Amino acid sequence: MAFNYRFATLPSSLLVLLLLLEPALGALVQQQPLVLKYHNGELLKGKITVNLIWYGSFTPVQRSIIVDFVHSLGFPRTPLPSAASWWKTTENYKGGSSSLIVGKQVLYEKYSFGKSLRGSHLLALASKFNDLNSINVILTAKDVAVDGFCMSRCGTHRSTRPMNGKPRTAYIWVGNSETQCPGQCAWPFHQPIYGPQTPPLVAPNGDVGVDGMIINLATLLAGTVTNPFNNGYFQGPPTAPLEAVSACTGVFGSGSYPGYPGRVLKDKTTGASYNANGANGRKYLLPAMWDPRSSSCKTLV
């Protein structure tokens, strides 16, 4: 990545020196490995059930896009590059593979807690299931506000508190940002709210909000299995960690830089951008994931 200097204020001799050194300096920065430290905690490995909790109004097509995505992560019989090959990178973390299967699904179409949720509401929804080796995923509809949504986050992963003999369970929340903040939580399928204003990509499933949810769900699923209880793999403080995918924010293909997601594939019929094939003929755009073997952000294309 090139450095940007304010050349107008520099003496000509220093300007020439900086121009000569710029490629070398850029190479030095790029060669520095990204390291996520393992903090010796529990990881989620083996067979993991993903329970889906739908809060608010989702169409059957929207639900099928997300269900197919979770299926795709454990469905190797799809053409490469695939969602399954993307997920396979999690095997390079300690403890072996994490195999995801779709479990129970519950619909809360009557907005039991209203349309403005706090963290306590998410915890209550996540506590509906207490299965061993499971992840409860709360998906909120486009008309549901959640504390911190859009301002600082597009989703999160946490865990329930063990009590009355029930185990601690990991859970995820992801919101549909279509009408609230697509420039923040559905990029690169929408113009960003800040930074370089590059043209948005065409969403592979024709739904900017849900295709954006896929990116955030993928990010959080990877973060959950590799750092479920804040003592797994991460960089930085445990209260605001950089994890398996969040450490590679904004990278979807080779040659990416801020404001440009990188080189990805394009469907010849629809013009949609994607980098992963999935189950039932689906296509998805998935973010880069940190690979412990190379200490770098790994892309599918």
mmCIF file of C-alpha atoms in Angstrom:
data_model
loop_
_atom_site.group_PDB
_atom_site.id
_atom_site.type_symbol
_atom_site.label_atom_id
_atom_site.label_comp_id
_atom_site.label_asym_id
_atom_site.label_seq_id
_atom_site.Cartn_x
_atom_site.Cartn_y
_atom_site.Cartn_z
ATOM 1 C CA MET A 1 0.000 0.000 0.000
ATOM 2 C CA ALA A 2 1.442 3.370 -0.984
ATOM 3 C CA PHE A 3 2.069 6.115 1.533
ATOM 4 C CA ASN A 4 0.380 9.487 1.046
ATOM 5 C CA TYR A 5 2.583 12.468 1.766
ATOM 6 C CA ARG A 6 1.830 16.193 1.715
ATOM 7 C CA PHE A 7 4.511 16.967 -0.848
ATOM 8 C CA ALA A 8 3.802 20.713 -1.075
ATOM 9 C CA THR A 9 5.474 21.468 2.257
ATOM 10 C CA LEU A 10 8.649 19.411 1.687
ATOM 11 C CA PRO A 11 12.044 20.645 0.437
ATOM 12 C CA SER A 12 12.825 19.299 -3.040
ATOM 13 C CA SER A 13 15.771 17.159 -1.850
ATOM 14 C CA LEU A 14 13.653 15.469 0.818
ATOM 15 C CA LEU A 15 10.835 15.004 -1.673
ATOM 16 C CA VAL A 16 13.148 13.110 -4.043
ATOM 17 C CA LEU A 17 14.424 10.955 -1.184
ATOM 18 C CA LEU A 18 10.903 10.051 -0.066
ATOM 19 C CA LEU A 19 9.879 9.180 -3.609
ATOM 20 C CA LEU A 20 12.845 6.856 -3.895
ATOM 21 C CA LEU A 21 12.225 5.243 -0.526
ATOM 22 C CA GLU A 22 8.434 4.890 -0.833
ATOM 23 C CA PRO A 23 8.386 1.437 -2.536
ATOM 24 C CA ALA A 24 10.879 0.051 -0.012
ATOM 25 C CA LEU A 25 8.992 1.506 2.942
ATOM 26 C CA GLY A 26 5.721 0.082 1.600
ATOM 27 C CA ALA A 27 7.304 -3.340 1.184
ATOM 28 C CA LEU A 28 8.591 -3.249 4.755
ATOM 29 C CA VAL A 29 5.116 -2.498 6.086
ATOM 30 C CA GLN A 30 3.497 -5.232 3.999
ATOM 31 C CA GLN A 31 6.036 -7.847 5.103
ATOM 32 C CA GLN A 32 5.211 -7.479 8.780
ATOM 33 C CA PRO A 33 3.213 -10.580 9.809
ATOM 34 C CA LEU A 34 -0.135 -10.245 11.513
ATOM 35 C CA VAL A 35 -0.181 -12.278 14.711
ATOM 36 C CA LEU A 36 -3.235 -13.287 16.717
ATOM 37 C CA LYS A 37 -2.019 -14.606 20.044
ATOM 38 C CA TYR A 38 -3.557 -17.757 21.505
ATOM 39 C CA HIS A 39 -4.491 -17.092 25.142
ATOM 40 C CA ASN A 40 -4.792 -20.797 26.104
ATOM 41 C CA GLY A 41 -8.564 -20.748 26.454
ATOM 42 C CA GLU A 42 -11.321 -23.028 25.193
ATOM 43 C CA LEU A 43 -12.117 -23.151 21.470
ATOM 44 C CA LEU A 44 -15.257 -24.575 19.885
ATOM 45 C CA LYS A 45 -14.244 -27.708 18.008
ATOM 46 C CA GLY A 46 -15.920 -30.831 16.686
ATOM 47 C CA LYS A 47 -19.592 -30.911 15.743
ATOM 48 C CA ILE A 48 -21.287 -27.599 16.542
ATOM 49 C CA THR A 49 -25.016 -26.948 16.287
ATOM 50 C CA VAL A 50 -26.054 -23.511 15.037
ATOM 51 C CA ASN A 51 -29.510 -22.531 16.310
ATOM 52 C CA LEU A 52 -31.166 -19.640 14.464
ATOM 53 C CA ILE A 53 -33.399 -17.164 16.300
ATOM 54 C CA TRP A 54 -35.250 -14.877 13.881
ATOM 55 C CA TYR A 55 -36.430 -11.684 15.558
ATOM 56 C CA GLY A 56 -38.824 -9.624 13.474
ATOM 57 C CA SER A 57 -40.052 -10.021 9.920
ATOM 58 C CA PHE A 58 -37.928 -11.998 7.451
ATOM 59 C CA THR A 59 -39.228 -13.345 4.166
ATOM 60 C CA PRO A 60 -38.832 -17.073 3.426
ATOM 61 C CA VAL A 61 -36.274 -16.172 0.742
ATOM 62 C CA GLN A 62 -34.213 -14.134 3.216
ATOM 63 C CA ARG A 63 -34.235 -16.980 5.710
ATOM 64 C CA SER A 64 -33.224 -19.488 3.033
ATOM 65 C CA ILE A 65 -30.198 -17.358 2.012
ATOM 66 C CA ILE A 66 -28.858 -17.455 5.573
ATOM 67 C CA VAL A 67 -29.756 -21.107 6.250
ATOM 68 C CA ASP A 68 -28.074 -22.122 2.994
ATOM 69 C CA PHE A 69 -24.978 -20.172 4.040
ATOM 70 C CA VAL A 70 -24.607 -22.083 7.310
ATOM 71 C CA HIS A 71 -25.174 -25.345 5.398
ATOM 72 C CA SER A 72 -22.535 -24.266 2.884
ATOM 73 C CA LEU A 73 -19.799 -24.036 5.508
ATOM 74 C CA GLY A 74 -19.987 -27.797 5.966
ATOM 75 C CA PHE A 75 -20.877 -28.704 2.387
ATOM 76 C CA PRO A 76 -17.636 -29.551 0.516
ATOM 77 C CA ARG A 77 -19.323 -30.813 -2.663
ATOM 78 C CA THR A 78 -19.466 -27.381 -4.301
ATOM 79 C CA PRO A 79 -17.164 -25.941 -6.974
ATOM 80 C CA LEU A 80 -14.106 -24.051 -5.758
ATOM 81 C CA PRO A 81 -13.761 -21.446 -4.472
ATOM 82 C CA SER A 82 -16.363 -22.446 -1.920
ATOM 83 C CA ALA A 83 -17.750 -21.380 1.434
ATOM 84 C CA ALA A 84 -16.596 -24.751 2.780
ATOM 85 C CA SER A 85 -12.995 -24.111 1.699
ATOM 86 C CA TRP A 86 -13.192 -20.676 3.357
ATOM 87 C CA TRP A 87 -14.352 -22.255 6.624
ATOM 88 C CA LYS A 88 -11.653 -24.940 6.405
ATOM 89 C CA THR A 89 -9.095 -22.315 7.454
ATOM 90 C CA THR A 90 -10.485 -22.595 11.004
ATOM 91 C CA GLU A 91 -8.923 -26.096 11.098
ATOM 92 C CA ASN A 92 -5.500 -24.418 11.188
ATOM 93 C CA TYR A 93 -6.257 -23.080 14.666
ATOM 94 C CA LYS A 94 -5.471 -25.365 17.607
ATOM 95 C CA GLY A 95 -7.746 -28.340 18.218
ATOM 96 C CA GLY A 96 -8.728 -29.408 14.705
ATOM 97 C CA SER A 97 -11.948 -28.874 12.779
ATOM 98 C CA SER A 98 -15.204 -27.143 13.678
ATOM 99 C CA SER A 99 -18.127 -28.698 11.807
ATOM 100 C CA LEU A 100 -21.275 -26.553 11.747
ATOM 101 C CA ILE A 101 -24.801 -27.916 11.296
ATOM 102 C CA VAL A 102 -28.109 -26.047 11.364
ATOM 103 C CA GLY A 103 -30.102 -26.918 14.467
ATOM 104 C CA LYS A 104 -33.340 -25.435 15.780
ATOM 105 C CA GLN A 105 -35.023 -22.361 14.336
ATOM 106 C CA VAL A 106 -37.428 -20.075 16.169
ATOM 107 C CA LEU A 107 -39.379 -17.141 14.717
ATOM 108 C CA TYR A 108 -40.282 -14.116 16.850
ATOM 109 C CA GLU A 109 -42.392 -12.301 14.278
ATOM 110 C CA LYS A 110 -44.494 -10.449 16.888
ATOM 111 C CA TYR A 111 -41.531 -8.499 18.309
ATOM 112 C CA SER A 112 -41.849 -9.885 21.854
ATOM 113 C CA PHE A 113 -39.403 -7.297 23.256
ATOM 114 C CA GLY A 114 -40.479 -4.462 20.950
ATOM 115 C CA LYS A 115 -38.444 -2.932 18.154
ATOM 116 C CA SER A 116 -35.645 -1.458 20.251
ATOM 117 C CA LEU A 117 -33.471 -4.081 21.903
ATOM 118 C CA ARG A 118 -30.860 -3.832 24.635
ATOM 119 C CA GLY A 119 -28.120 -6.279 25.505
ATOM 120 C CA SER A 120 -30.348 -7.885 28.140
ATOM 121 C CA HIS A 121 -32.919 -8.697 25.458
ATOM 122 C CA LEU A 122 -30.285 -10.382 23.294
ATOM 123 C CA LEU A 123 -29.133 -12.420 26.293
ATOM 124 C CA ALA A 124 -32.716 -13.474 27.018
ATOM 125 C CA LEU A 125 -33.207 -14.587 23.412
ATOM 126 C CA ALA A 126 -29.871 -16.410 23.379
ATOM 127 C CA SER A 127 -30.770 -18.248 26.588
ATOM 128 C CA LYS A 128 -33.717 -20.018 24.928
ATOM 129 C CA PHE A 129 -31.353 -22.863 24.047
ATOM 130 C CA ASN A 130 -28.613 -24.305 26.239
ATOM 131 C CA ASP A 131 -27.312 -27.146 24.115
ATOM 132 C CA LEU A 132 -23.774 -28.386 24.602
ATOM 133 C CA ASN A 133 -21.345 -27.373 21.836
ATOM 134 C CA SER A 134 -23.759 -25.005 20.164
ATOM 135 C CA ILE A 135 -23.944 -21.407 18.962
ATOM 136 C CA ASN A 136 -27.216 -19.501 19.209
ATOM 137 C CA VAL A 137 -27.519 -16.910 16.441
ATOM 138 C CA ILE A 138 -29.963 -14.004 16.869
ATOM 139 C CA LEU A 139 -30.876 -12.309 13.598
ATOM 140 C CA THR A 140 -32.780 -9.013 13.857
ATOM 141 C CA ALA A 141 -34.926 -7.621 11.033
ATOM 142 C CA LYS A 142 -34.331 -4.333 9.246
ATOM 143 C CA ASP A 143 -36.841 -2.432 11.411
ATOM 144 C CA VAL A 144 -35.289 -3.506 14.723
ATOM 145 C CA ALA A 145 -32.884 -1.176 16.524
ATOM 146 C CA VAL A 146 -30.259 -2.651 18.851
ATOM 147 C CA ASP A 147 -28.037 -0.804 21.323
ATOM 148 C CA GLY A 148 -24.794 0.080 19.536
ATOM 149 C CA PHE A 149 -26.059 -1.012 16.118
ATOM 150 C CA CYS A 150 -24.579 1.184 13.375
ATOM 151 C CA MET A 151 -22.787 3.428 15.886
ATOM 152 C CA SER A 152 -20.040 0.975 16.809
ATOM 153 C CA ARG A 153 -20.968 -2.469 15.527
ATOM 154 C CA CYS A 154 -22.885 -4.511 12.965
ATOM 155 C CA GLY A 155 -23.134 -7.550 15.229
ATOM 156 C CA THR A 156 -21.404 -9.163 18.175
ATOM 157 C CA HIS A 157 -20.640 -12.488 19.824
ATOM 158 C CA ARG A 158 -20.743 -13.194 23.533
ATOM 159 C CA SER A 159 -21.705 -16.023 25.887
ATOM 160 C CA THR A 160 -24.461 -16.803 28.350
ATOM 161 C CA ARG A 161 -23.681 -17.150 32.046
ATOM 162 C CA PRO A 162 -23.486 -20.717 33.400
ATOM 163 C CA MET A 163 -26.186 -21.164 36.068
ATOM 164 C CA ASN A 164 -28.351 -23.897 37.606
ATOM 165 C CA GLY A 165 -26.181 -26.565 36.072
ATOM 166 C CA LYS A 166 -26.617 -25.203 32.549
ATOM 167 C CA PRO A 167 -23.420 -24.770 30.516
ATOM 168 C CA ARG A 168 -22.071 -21.498 29.226
ATOM 169 C CA THR A 169 -23.200 -21.102 25.608
ATOM 170 C CA ALA A 170 -21.775 -18.888 22.881
ATOM 171 C CA TYR A 171 -24.175 -16.637 21.023
ATOM 172 C CA ILE A 172 -24.103 -14.215 18.108
ATOM 173 C CA TRP A 173 -26.236 -11.255 17.168
ATOM 174 C CA VAL A 174 -26.342 -9.836 13.622
ATOM 175 C CA GLY A 175 -28.686 -7.082 12.431
ATOM 176 C CA ASN A 176 -30.112 -6.329 8.992
ATOM 177 C CA SER A 177 -28.734 -2.879 8.172
ATOM 178 C CA GLU A 178 -30.693 -2.317 4.930
ATOM 179 C CA THR A 179 -32.627 0.730 6.142
ATOM 180 C CA GLN A 180 -30.469 1.801 9.093
ATOM 181 C CA CYS A 181 -26.802 1.879 8.042
ATOM 182 C CA PRO A 182 -26.048 -0.064 4.840
ATOM 183 C CA GLY A 183 -23.017 2.145 4.195
ATOM 184 C CA GLN A 184 -21.434 0.865 7.381
ATOM 185 C CA CYS A 185 -22.705 -2.700 7.733
ATOM 186 C CA ALA A 186 -23.486 -3.767 4.153
ATOM 187 C CA TRP A 187 -20.369 -2.454 2.387
ATOM 188 C CA PRO A 188 -19.231 -3.253 -0.311
ATOM 189 C CA PHE A 189 -22.839 -3.667 -1.526
ATOM 190 C CA HIS A 190 -23.596 -0.026 -0.657
ATOM 191 C CA GLN A 191 -21.677 3.251 -0.816
ATOM 192 C CA PRO A 192 -19.560 3.623 2.337
ATOM 193 C CA ILE A 193 -20.517 6.344 4.801
ATOM 194 C CA TYR A 194 -16.923 7.609 4.822
ATOM 195 C CA GLY A 195 -13.676 7.069 2.938
ATOM 196 C CA PRO A 196 -13.199 6.533 -0.811
ATOM 197 C CA GLN A 197 -16.557 6.485 -2.612
ATOM 198 C CA THR A 198 -16.026 3.540 -4.951
ATOM 199 C CA PRO A 199 -19.065 2.126 -6.792
ATOM 200 C CA PRO A 200 -20.880 -0.563 -4.755
ATOM 201 C CA LEU A 201 -20.784 -4.184 -5.848
ATOM 202 C CA VAL A 202 -23.932 -6.039 -6.875
ATOM 203 C CA ALA A 203 -25.105 -8.312 -4.035
ATOM 204 C CA PRO A 204 -24.885 -12.015 -5.054
ATOM 205 C CA ASN A 205 -28.324 -12.902 -3.660
ATOM 206 C CA GLY A 206 -30.022 -9.692 -4.718
ATOM 207 C CA ASP A 207 -30.552 -8.435 -1.159
ATOM 208 C CA VAL A 208 -28.142 -5.758 0.096
ATOM 209 C CA GLY A 209 -29.260 -6.132 3.718
ATOM 210 C CA VAL A 210 -29.103 -9.929 3.881
ATOM 211 C CA ASP A 211 -25.926 -10.234 1.806
ATOM 212 C CA GLY A 212 -24.414 -7.743 4.250
ATOM 213 C CA MET A 213 -25.635 -9.933 7.121
ATOM 214 C CA ILE A 214 -23.791 -12.885 5.546
ATOM 215 C CA ILE A 215 -20.497 -10.979 5.707
ATOM 216 C CA ASN A 216 -21.063 -10.094 9.363
ATOM 217 C CA LEU A 217 -22.335 -13.567 10.281
ATOM 218 C CA ALA A 218 -19.282 -15.144 8.637
ATOM 219 C CA THR A 219 -17.033 -12.774 10.598
ATOM 220 C CA LEU A 220 -18.715 -13.615 13.899
ATOM 221 C CA LEU A 221 -18.938 -17.377 13.356
ATOM 222 C CA ALA A 222 -15.184 -17.495 12.752
ATOM 223 C CA GLY A 223 -14.571 -15.267 15.777
ATOM 224 C CA THR A 224 -16.843 -17.408 17.941
ATOM 225 C CA VAL A 225 -15.210 -20.791 17.248
ATOM 226 C CA THR A 226 -11.679 -19.363 17.631
ATOM 227 C CA ASN A 227 -12.384 -17.051 20.585
ATOM 228 C CA PRO A 228 -15.698 -18.080 22.165
ATOM 229 C CA PHE A 229 -15.034 -16.911 25.726
ATOM 230 C CA ASN A 230 -12.493 -14.084 25.309
ATOM 231 C CA ASN A 231 -9.484 -16.301 25.973
ATOM 232 C CA GLY A 232 -8.843 -17.862 22.574
ATOM 233 C CA TYR A 233 -7.177 -16.285 19.537
ATOM 234 C CA PHE A 234 -7.164 -12.500 19.349
ATOM 235 C CA GLN A 235 -5.009 -9.396 19.213
ATOM 236 C CA GLY A 236 -5.443 -6.347 21.419
ATOM 237 C CA PRO A 237 -7.614 -5.960 24.543
ATOM 238 C CA PRO A 238 -10.167 -8.713 25.264
ATOM 239 C CA THR A 239 -12.901 -6.078 25.494
ATOM 240 C CA ALA A 240 -12.301 -5.011 21.878
ATOM 241 C CA PRO A 241 -10.347 -7.830 20.254
ATOM 242 C CA LEU A 242 -9.237 -8.266 16.666
ATOM 243 C CA GLU A 243 -10.219 -11.819 15.803
ATOM 244 C CA ALA A 244 -9.960 -14.335 12.962
ATOM 245 C CA VAL A 245 -11.814 -12.179 10.426
ATOM 246 C CA SER A 246 -12.167 -8.771 12.094
ATOM 247 C CA ALA A 247 -8.357 -8.547 11.943
ATOM 248 C CA CYS A 248 -8.731 -8.558 8.142
ATOM 249 C CA THR A 249 -11.512 -5.973 7.832
ATOM 250 C CA GLY A 250 -12.313 -4.764 4.317
ATOM 251 C CA VAL A 251 -10.387 -7.522 2.508
ATOM 252 C CA PHE A 252 -12.387 -9.758 0.144
ATOM 253 C CA GLY A 253 -9.941 -10.461 -2.663
ATOM 254 C CA SER A 254 -6.335 -10.002 -3.718
ATOM 255 C CA GLY A 255 -5.084 -6.471 -4.258
ATOM 256 C CA SER A 256 -7.488 -4.888 -1.769
ATOM 257 C CA TYR A 257 -6.870 -1.506 -0.174
ATOM 258 C CA PRO A 258 -9.042 0.904 1.868
ATOM 259 C CA GLY A 259 -12.232 1.519 -0.094
ATOM 260 C CA TYR A 260 -11.516 -1.279 -2.593
ATOM 261 C CA PRO A 261 -12.519 -4.843 -1.578
ATOM 262 C CA GLY A 262 -10.069 -6.503 -3.948
ATOM 263 C CA ARG A 263 -10.407 -8.616 -7.072
ATOM 264 C CA VAL A 264 -13.451 -10.890 -6.820
ATOM 265 C CA LEU A 265 -15.503 -12.983 -9.234
ATOM 266 C CA LYS A 266 -18.491 -11.673 -11.176
ATOM 267 C CA ASP A 267 -21.548 -13.638 -12.271
ATOM 268 C CA LYS A 268 -21.842 -13.334 -16.047
ATOM 269 C CA THR A 269 -25.639 -13.342 -15.959
ATOM 270 C CA THR A 270 -26.466 -11.066 -13.037
ATOM 271 C CA GLY A 271 -23.284 -9.020 -12.738
ATOM 272 C CA ALA A 272 -23.197 -9.887 -9.010
ATOM 273 C CA SER A 273 -19.863 -10.050 -7.197
ATOM 274 C CA TYR A 274 -18.890 -13.110 -5.164
ATOM 275 C CA ASN A 275 -15.915 -15.199 -4.136
ATOM 276 C CA ALA A 276 -17.519 -18.360 -2.754
ATOM 277 C CA ASN A 277 -19.883 -20.985 -4.128
ATOM 278 C CA GLY A 278 -22.374 -22.461 -1.687
ATOM 279 C CA ALA A 279 -25.054 -25.096 -1.298
ATOM 280 C CA ASN A 280 -28.131 -25.061 -3.553
ATOM 281 C CA GLY A 281 -26.344 -22.999 -6.191
ATOM 282 C CA ARG A 282 -25.843 -20.024 -3.863
ATOM 283 C CA LYS A 283 -23.019 -17.535 -4.195
ATOM 284 C CA TYR A 284 -21.586 -15.467 -1.373
ATOM 285 C CA LEU A 285 -18.997 -12.758 -0.799
ATOM 286 C CA LEU A 286 -16.870 -13.746 2.210
ATOM 287 C CA PRO A 287 -14.178 -11.704 3.961
ATOM 288 C CA ALA A 288 -10.562 -12.747 4.331
ATOM 289 C CA MET A 289 -9.655 -14.870 7.353
ATOM 290 C CA TRP A 290 -6.399 -14.872 9.301
ATOM 291 C CA ASP A 291 -4.487 -18.100 8.686
ATOM 292 C CA PRO A 292 -2.239 -19.217 11.587
ATOM 293 C CA ARG A 293 -0.011 -21.134 9.175
ATOM 294 C CA SER A 294 0.978 -18.068 7.176
ATOM 295 C CA SER A 295 0.222 -15.356 9.780
ATOM 296 C CA SER A 296 -1.627 -13.462 7.069
ATOM 297 C CA CYS A 297 -5.125 -12.660 5.874
ATOM 298 C CA LYS A 298 -6.163 -15.432 3.473
ATOM 299 C CA THR A 299 -8.567 -14.719 0.615
ATOM 300 C CA LEU A 300 -10.396 -17.202 -1.596
ATOM 301 C CA VAL A 301 -9.541 -15.387 -4.844
#
